[in-house]
Amino acid sequence: MRSSCWVLLLAATVSLPALAQDAVPEPSKPFDIKIPSAPLPGEPVLEQPIDPNTPKLPSQYPDISAEFNNTSEAMPIAVLQGLDKVSARVKTFDAIVGDTVSFGTLQITVRVCRKKPPEETPESAAFLDIDEVRASDKKRMLFSGWMFASSPALSALQHPVYDIWVKDCIKQPGD
């Protein structure tokens, strides 16, 4: 009895790979992906395609939220921190709202900086425009949007050499 069980088990083990090879069909051609030409129900319809190279005007930054705007105070200076990934250099610097500061090949313009009062949950947020200027003097916009001090990865600059994040918003340098 035991020897017949072993024989059956051995036969099943030997024949399983052959069965598995027969069960998998060979792909005849690469997958065809079809993109629908009409938007799906509930999707917004764009009148014109979005050009990622179109720079935003300085006045076109959206509000964060009504609650944050009502409970936070506008500050004239943003404290930013930058990391050069090649040299491992970290630098903390102040940027006055409306002015442009440089970090490596990046030019950073702070449009708005808001901070919640000390009696609430600490939060600072800044609307930044970050451009890269190369040797050819050609300016390329890399980032335009809100960055939050408490969640730097929520809205981050995607760059192979530099990282920039908001540390705080202050009233006077050195605060």
XYZ file of N, CA and C in Angstrom:
525
model
N 0.827 -1.182 0.000
C 0.000 0.000 0.000
C 0.869 1.242 0.000
N 1.891 1.246 0.866
C 2.737 2.428 0.946
C 3.525 2.630 -0.337
N 3.999 1.583 -0.919
C 4.792 1.720 -2.143
C 3.938 2.248 -3.287
N 2.670 1.884 -3.346
C 1.806 2.388 -4.425
C 1.525 3.886 -4.227
N 1.430 4.343 -2.981
C 1.234 5.788 -2.720
C 2.443 6.574 -3.175
N 3.638 6.019 -2.908
C 4.852 6.712 -3.337
C 4.953 6.762 -4.852
N 4.542 5.698 -5.491
C 4.592 5.659 -6.954
C 3.634 6.701 -7.529
N 2.431 6.788 -6.984
C 1.456 7.779 -7.453
C 1.962 9.208 -7.199
N 2.531 9.427 -6.041
C 3.062 10.748 -5.709
C 4.207 11.113 -6.647
N 5.098 10.171 -6.931
C 6.208 10.419 -7.841
C 5.703 10.686 -9.251
N 4.718 9.965 -9.701
C 4.161 10.154 -11.045
C 3.494 11.523 -11.154
N 2.792 11.944 -10.109
C 2.130 13.247 -10.127
C 3.159 14.368 -10.141
N 4.234 14.203 -9.411
C 5.275 15.228 -9.354
C 5.968 15.373 -10.700
N 6.215 14.282 -11.382
C 6.896 14.307 -12.674
C 5.978 14.889 -13.740
N 4.683 14.609 -13.700
C 3.775 15.058 -14.754
C 3.257 16.481 -14.539
N 3.355 17.035 -13.323
C 2.846 18.394 -13.068
C 3.553 19.460 -13.895
N 4.888 19.476 -13.974
C 5.514 20.509 -14.807
C 5.086 20.420 -16.269
N 4.897 19.216 -16.780
C 4.453 19.068 -18.165
C 3.044 19.618 -18.333
N 2.174 19.363 -17.361
C 0.811 19.897 -17.430
C 0.820 21.417 -17.329
N 1.669 21.953 -16.465
C 1.729 23.399 -16.282
C 2.231 24.086 -17.558
N 3.171 23.462 -18.270
C 3.672 24.057 -19.506
C 2.605 24.051 -20.593
N 1.793 22.997 -20.630
C 0.733 22.927 -21.629
C -0.378 23.915 -21.330
N -0.593 24.253 -20.054
C -1.709 25.111 -19.677
C -1.448 26.585 -19.973
N -0.186 27.006 -20.080
C 0.141 28.408 -20.300
C 0.293 28.657 -21.793
N -0.570 29.483 -22.375
C -0.445 29.746 -23.814
C 0.717 30.690 -24.096
N 1.300 30.536 -25.242
C 2.388 31.410 -25.669
C 1.801 32.743 -26.130
N 2.387 33.854 -25.716
C 1.894 35.141 -26.211
C 2.239 35.287 -27.685
N 1.249 35.652 -28.482
C 1.469 35.771 -29.914
C 1.997 37.145 -30.299
N 1.598 38.201 -29.552
C 2.079 39.544 -29.851
C 2.039 40.364 -28.576
N 2.710 41.500 -28.553
C 2.687 42.335 -27.353
C 1.271 42.825 -27.062
N 1.074 43.216 -25.815
C -0.231 43.697 -25.401
C -0.603 44.962 -26.165
N -1.851 45.039 -26.578
C -2.359 46.243 -27.219
C -3.108 47.044 -26.174
N -2.686 48.283 -25.978
C -3.358 49.165 -25.035
C -4.141 50.177 -25.835
N -5.433 50.232 -25.583
C -6.278 51.178 -26.298
C -6.701 52.270 -25.334
N -6.448 53.501 -25.739
C -6.808 54.651 -24.925
C -8.133 55.189 -25.444
N -9.134 55.331 -24.561
C -10.422 55.842 -25.042
C -10.284 57.296 -25.480
N -10.969 57.628 -26.580
C -10.887 58.990 -27.086
C -11.835 59.919 -26.343
N -12.908 59.392 -25.802
C -13.861 60.219 -25.062
C -13.589 60.069 -23.571
N -13.802 61.146 -22.781
C -13.585 61.028 -21.333
C -14.618 60.103 -20.694
N -14.218 59.464 -19.623
C -15.124 58.604 -18.882
C -16.149 59.454 -18.149
N -17.292 58.898 -17.786
C -18.291 59.678 -17.063
C -17.731 60.221 -15.758
N -17.951 61.506 -15.509
C -17.482 62.147 -14.294
C -16.106 62.779 -14.420
N -15.371 62.515 -15.521
C -14.067 63.124 -15.721
C -14.228 64.531 -16.272
N -13.346 65.450 -15.878
C -13.429 66.794 -16.443
C -12.996 66.779 -17.898
N -13.580 67.631 -18.684
C -13.244 67.739 -20.093
C -12.348 68.960 -20.257
N -11.154 68.756 -20.795
C -10.213 69.847 -21.001
C -10.461 70.463 -22.367
N -10.587 71.782 -22.397
C -10.796 72.483 -23.660
C -9.517 72.478 -24.491
N -8.369 72.694 -23.831
C -7.086 72.711 -24.503
C -6.145 71.772 -23.754
N -5.218 71.139 -24.453
C -4.256 70.297 -23.737
C -3.355 71.159 -22.857
N -2.939 70.594 -21.728
C -2.084 71.310 -20.789
C -0.645 71.206 -21.255
N 0.016 72.341 -21.401
C 1.419 72.384 -21.790
C 2.258 72.507 -20.521
N 3.059 71.483 -20.160
C 3.830 71.563 -18.916
C 4.910 72.635 -18.942
N 5.272 73.153 -20.104
C 6.309 74.180 -20.192
C 5.763 75.594 -20.050
N 4.454 75.741 -19.941
C 3.869 77.062 -19.789
C 4.078 77.537 -18.359
N 4.816 78.627 -18.156
C 5.023 79.103 -16.786
C 3.758 79.736 -16.233
N 3.570 79.593 -14.930
C 2.432 80.206 -14.268
C 2.776 81.639 -13.914
N 1.798 82.498 -13.989
C 2.007 83.874 -13.570
C 2.063 83.922 -12.059
N 2.820 84.867 -11.490
C 2.962 84.933 -10.034
C 1.641 85.080 -9.294
N 0.641 85.685 -9.908
C -0.622 85.911 -9.212
C -1.558 84.709 -9.288
N -1.154 83.637 -9.946
C -2.044 82.505 -10.146
C -1.827 81.379 -9.145
N -1.513 81.662 -7.913
C -1.367 80.593 -6.938
C -2.693 80.392 -6.225
N -3.094 79.159 -6.037
C -4.374 78.882 -5.389
C -4.275 79.017 -3.869
N -5.418 79.238 -3.238
C -5.460 79.253 -1.784
C -5.274 77.841 -1.266
N -4.679 77.713 -0.094
C -4.484 76.394 0.501
C -5.852 75.839 0.888
N -6.491 76.484 1.813
C -7.856 76.167 2.205
C -8.378 77.366 2.980
N -9.667 77.498 3.018
C -10.258 78.631 3.735
C -9.901 78.551 5.220
N -9.895 77.335 5.794
C -9.587 77.177 7.219
C -8.152 77.613 7.519
N -7.193 77.174 6.685
C -5.796 77.542 6.921
C -5.611 79.047 6.750
N -6.240 79.643 5.740
C -6.114 81.087 5.530
C -6.730 81.874 6.672
N -7.835 81.391 7.245
C -8.495 82.102 8.336
C -7.733 81.987 9.650
N -7.016 80.896 9.845
C -6.332 80.682 11.123
C -4.837 80.953 11.056
N -4.308 81.285 9.892
C -2.869 81.519 9.778
C -2.593 82.982 9.458
N -1.341 83.369 9.672
C -0.923 84.740 9.449
C 0.128 84.765 8.336
N 0.006 85.745 7.450
C 0.998 85.906 6.382
C 2.294 86.439 6.990
N 3.392 85.849 6.608
C 4.709 86.242 7.102
C 5.555 86.724 5.929
N 6.476 87.679 6.180
C 7.262 88.231 5.076
C 8.498 87.419 4.679
N 8.897 86.447 5.510
C 10.131 85.701 5.238
C 9.872 84.205 5.394
N 10.368 83.432 4.431
C 10.317 81.969 4.512
C 11.712 81.452 4.823
N 11.779 80.536 5.762
C 13.045 79.863 6.065
C 13.033 78.551 5.289
N 13.979 78.417 4.372
C 14.065 77.238 3.513
C 15.347 76.486 3.822
N 15.344 75.214 3.488
C 16.545 74.407 3.637
C 16.762 73.652 2.340
N 18.007 73.604 1.905
C 18.344 72.924 0.664
C 19.424 71.891 0.885
N 19.342 70.813 0.117
C 20.331 69.742 0.162
C 20.901 69.557 -1.232
N 22.218 69.638 -1.341
C 22.921 69.286 -2.573
C 23.306 67.818 -2.417
N 22.680 66.940 -3.171
C 22.869 65.500 -3.007
C 24.257 65.035 -3.458
N 24.905 65.798 -4.332
C 26.227 65.407 -4.818
C 27.288 65.666 -3.757
N 27.274 66.862 -3.164
C 28.287 67.209 -2.173
C 27.834 66.972 -0.734
N 26.574 66.579 -0.542
C 25.982 66.360 0.787
C 25.975 67.644 1.609
N 25.901 68.780 0.935
C 25.874 70.080 1.604
C 24.431 70.447 1.920
N 24.162 70.799 3.178
C 22.837 71.258 3.611
C 22.983 72.719 4.003
N 22.085 73.546 3.484
C 22.156 74.971 3.765
C 20.765 75.474 4.136
N 20.677 76.234 5.226
C 19.442 76.884 5.636
C 19.558 78.353 5.271
N 18.531 78.889 4.615
C 18.584 80.283 4.172
C 17.204 80.908 4.249
N 17.198 82.240 4.390
C 15.960 83.015 4.428
C 15.653 83.530 3.030
N 14.368 83.545 2.684
C 13.922 84.068 1.398
C 12.766 85.029 1.657
N 12.939 86.278 1.268
C 11.895 87.286 1.438
C 10.813 87.043 0.395
N 9.555 87.148 0.809
C 8.429 86.926 -0.094
C 8.524 87.910 -1.260
N 8.471 87.390 -2.477
C 8.552 88.208 -3.681
C 9.938 88.279 -4.279
N 10.977 87.971 -3.504
C 12.351 88.002 -4.003
C 12.778 86.606 -4.445
N 13.847 86.560 -5.227
C 14.387 85.295 -5.723
C 15.739 85.045 -5.072
N 15.924 83.835 -4.559
C 17.211 83.414 -3.989
C 17.740 82.245 -4.812
N 19.051 82.055 -4.768
C 19.676 80.978 -5.542
C 20.231 79.915 -4.613
N 20.115 78.676 -5.052
C 20.747 77.542 -4.377
C 21.252 76.631 -5.485
N 22.567 76.623 -5.699
C 23.133 75.870 -6.816
C 22.632 76.459 -8.126
N 22.076 75.622 -8.978
C 21.524 76.094 -10.246
C 20.047 76.449 -10.133
N 19.498 76.360 -8.914
C 18.075 76.642 -8.717
C 17.855 78.104 -8.357
N 16.772 78.664 -8.849
C 16.308 79.979 -8.441
C 14.947 79.793 -7.796
N 14.826 80.207 -6.538
C 13.614 79.974 -5.748
C 12.956 81.305 -5.453
N 11.682 81.418 -5.815
C 10.907 82.617 -5.532
C 9.762 82.232 -4.608
N 9.696 82.876 -3.449
C 8.612 82.636 -2.499
C 7.500 83.629 -2.826
N 6.301 83.120 -3.095
C 5.161 83.981 -3.425
C 4.330 84.307 -2.188
N 4.149 83.323 -1.313
C 3.355 83.497 -0.092
C 3.974 82.621 0.984
N 3.940 83.089 2.226
C 4.376 82.275 3.353
C 3.389 82.507 4.492
N 2.776 81.448 4.989
C 1.762 81.555 6.036
C 2.121 80.625 7.184
N 1.802 81.090 8.414
C 2.119 80.317 9.616
C 0.952 80.390 10.581
N 0.641 79.245 11.185
C -0.421 79.213 12.192
C 0.096 79.805 13.498
N -0.805 80.373 14.320
C -0.372 80.931 15.607
C 0.120 79.834 16.552
N 0.901 80.213 17.575
C 1.511 79.211 18.462
C 0.509 78.390 19.269
N -0.685 78.890 19.512
C -1.658 78.131 20.309
C -2.330 77.013 19.509
N -2.126 76.969 18.203
C -2.696 75.908 17.360
C -1.602 74.913 16.973
N -2.027 73.884 16.262
C -1.063 72.892 15.778
C -0.042 73.591 14.885
N 1.254 73.403 15.137
C 2.266 74.117 14.358
C 2.211 73.731 12.882
N 2.183 74.743 12.039
C 2.202 74.519 10.591
C 2.638 75.785 9.891
N 3.550 75.634 8.960
C 3.975 76.712 8.069
C 3.873 76.179 6.658
N 3.435 77.036 5.753
C 3.305 76.648 4.353
C 3.736 77.814 3.484
N 4.393 77.508 2.385
C 4.850 78.544 1.462
C 4.545 78.110 0.041
N 4.146 79.091 -0.776
C 3.964 78.841 -2.200
C 5.268 79.227 -2.882
N 5.917 78.247 -3.533
C 7.234 78.454 -4.136
C 7.184 78.245 -5.638
N 7.951 79.050 -6.353
C 8.256 78.824 -7.762
C 9.742 78.511 -7.820
N 10.091 77.337 -8.344
C 11.491 76.930 -8.413
C 11.848 76.687 -9.872
N 12.848 77.429 -10.336
C 13.344 77.309 -11.703
C 14.786 76.836 -11.674
N 15.201 76.196 -12.746
C 16.594 75.796 -12.885
C 17.198 76.589 -14.031
N 18.365 77.189 -13.791
C 19.072 77.953 -14.815
C 20.382 77.226 -15.091
N 20.534 76.799 -16.326
C 21.750 76.094 -16.731
C 22.724 77.058 -17.385
N 23.854 76.561 -17.847
C 24.891 77.395 -18.455
C 24.379 78.112 -19.705
N 23.409 77.551 -20.377
C 22.875 78.167 -21.595
C 21.925 79.322 -21.274
N 21.781 79.674 -19.995
C 20.881 80.733 -19.526
C 19.424 80.450 -19.862
N 19.118 79.216 -20.122
C 17.744 78.838 -20.381
C 17.094 78.460 -19.060
N 15.997 79.113 -18.738
C 15.299 78.890 -17.472
C 14.231 77.818 -17.684
N 14.188 76.848 -16.762
C 13.205 75.768 -16.852
C 12.494 75.658 -15.520
N 11.145 75.763 -15.541
C 10.374 75.662 -14.307
C 10.332 74.206 -13.849
N 10.725 73.992 -12.586
C 10.739 72.651 -12.018
C 9.569 72.418 -11.071
N 9.173 73.466 -10.357
C 8.152 73.303 -9.328
C 7.413 74.616 -9.151
N 6.117 74.523 -8.962
C 5.295 75.676 -8.617
C 4.143 75.148 -7.781
N 4.149 75.461 -6.492
C 3.086 74.966 -5.626
C 3.391 75.192 -4.164
N 2.483 74.694 -3.333
C 2.604 74.829 -1.883
C 3.517 73.747 -1.334
N 4.381 74.135 -0.399
C 5.177 73.189 0.385
C 4.848 73.412 1.851
N 4.741 72.325 2.594
C 4.360 72.377 4.001
C 5.538 71.943 4.860
N 5.797 72.706 5.931
C 6.930 72.392 6.810
C 6.725 71.067 7.532
N 5.495 70.757 7.921
C 5.245 69.533 8.687
C 5.253 68.280 7.814
N 5.056 68.425 6.499
C 5.012 67.274 5.590
C 5.795 67.592 4.323
N 7.124 67.582 4.361
C 7.893 67.964 3.182
C 7.683 67.053 1.980
N 7.345 65.797 2.201
C 7.165 64.874 1.082
C 5.791 64.985 0.432
N 4.878 65.716 1.061
C 3.532 65.855 0.513
C 3.555 66.538 -0.842
N 4.345 67.569 -0.978
C 4.482 68.304 -2.226
C 5.949 68.679 -2.349
N 6.708 67.833 -3.006
C 8.173 67.985 -3.002
C 8.706 68.289 -4.392
N 9.860 68.920 -4.411
C 10.591 69.153 -5.648
C 11.213 67.829 -6.080
N 11.023 67.456 -7.340
C 11.620 66.238 -7.883
C 12.831 66.645 -8.711
N 14.019 66.491 -8.150
C 15.242 66.882 -8.845
C 16.341 65.886 -8.500
N 17.182 65.510 -9.474
C 18.220 64.516 -9.185
C 19.362 65.032 -8.313
N 19.583 66.346 -8.255
C 20.714 66.882 -7.509
C 20.292 67.616 -6.247
N 19.145 68.320 -6.264
C 18.766 69.181 -5.150
C 17.439 68.774 -4.515
N 17.359 68.989 -3.215
C 16.107 68.921 -2.462
C 15.920 70.274 -1.791
N 14.712 70.793 -1.827
C 14.368 72.049 -1.157
C 13.127 71.787 -0.328
N 13.100 72.306 0.899
C 11.903 72.193 1.712
C 11.759 73.414 2.598
N 10.526 73.644 3.067
C 10.194 74.784 3.924
C 10.433 74.370 5.369
N 11.126 75.213 6.113
C 11.338 74.977 7.538
C 10.352 75.780 8.384
N 10.145 77.074 8.022
C 9.323 77.952 8.843
C 8.998 79.210 8.057
N 8.081 79.992 8.602
C 7.781 81.340 8.125
C 7.990 82.274 9.316
N 8.721 83.362 9.097
C 9.083 84.247 10.205
C 8.814 85.710 9.838
N 8.803 86.576 10.877
C 8.575 88.013 10.657
C 9.869 88.758 10.399
N 10.944 88.363 11.077
C 12.238 89.043 10.946
C 13.340 88.015 10.807
N 14.414 88.357 10.081
C 15.533 87.412 9.979
C 16.098 87.091 11.361
N 16.415 85.829 11.555
C 16.999 85.402 12.820
C 15.979 84.976 13.866
N 14.680 85.068 13.563
C 13.651 84.622 14.537
C 13.679 83.135 14.743
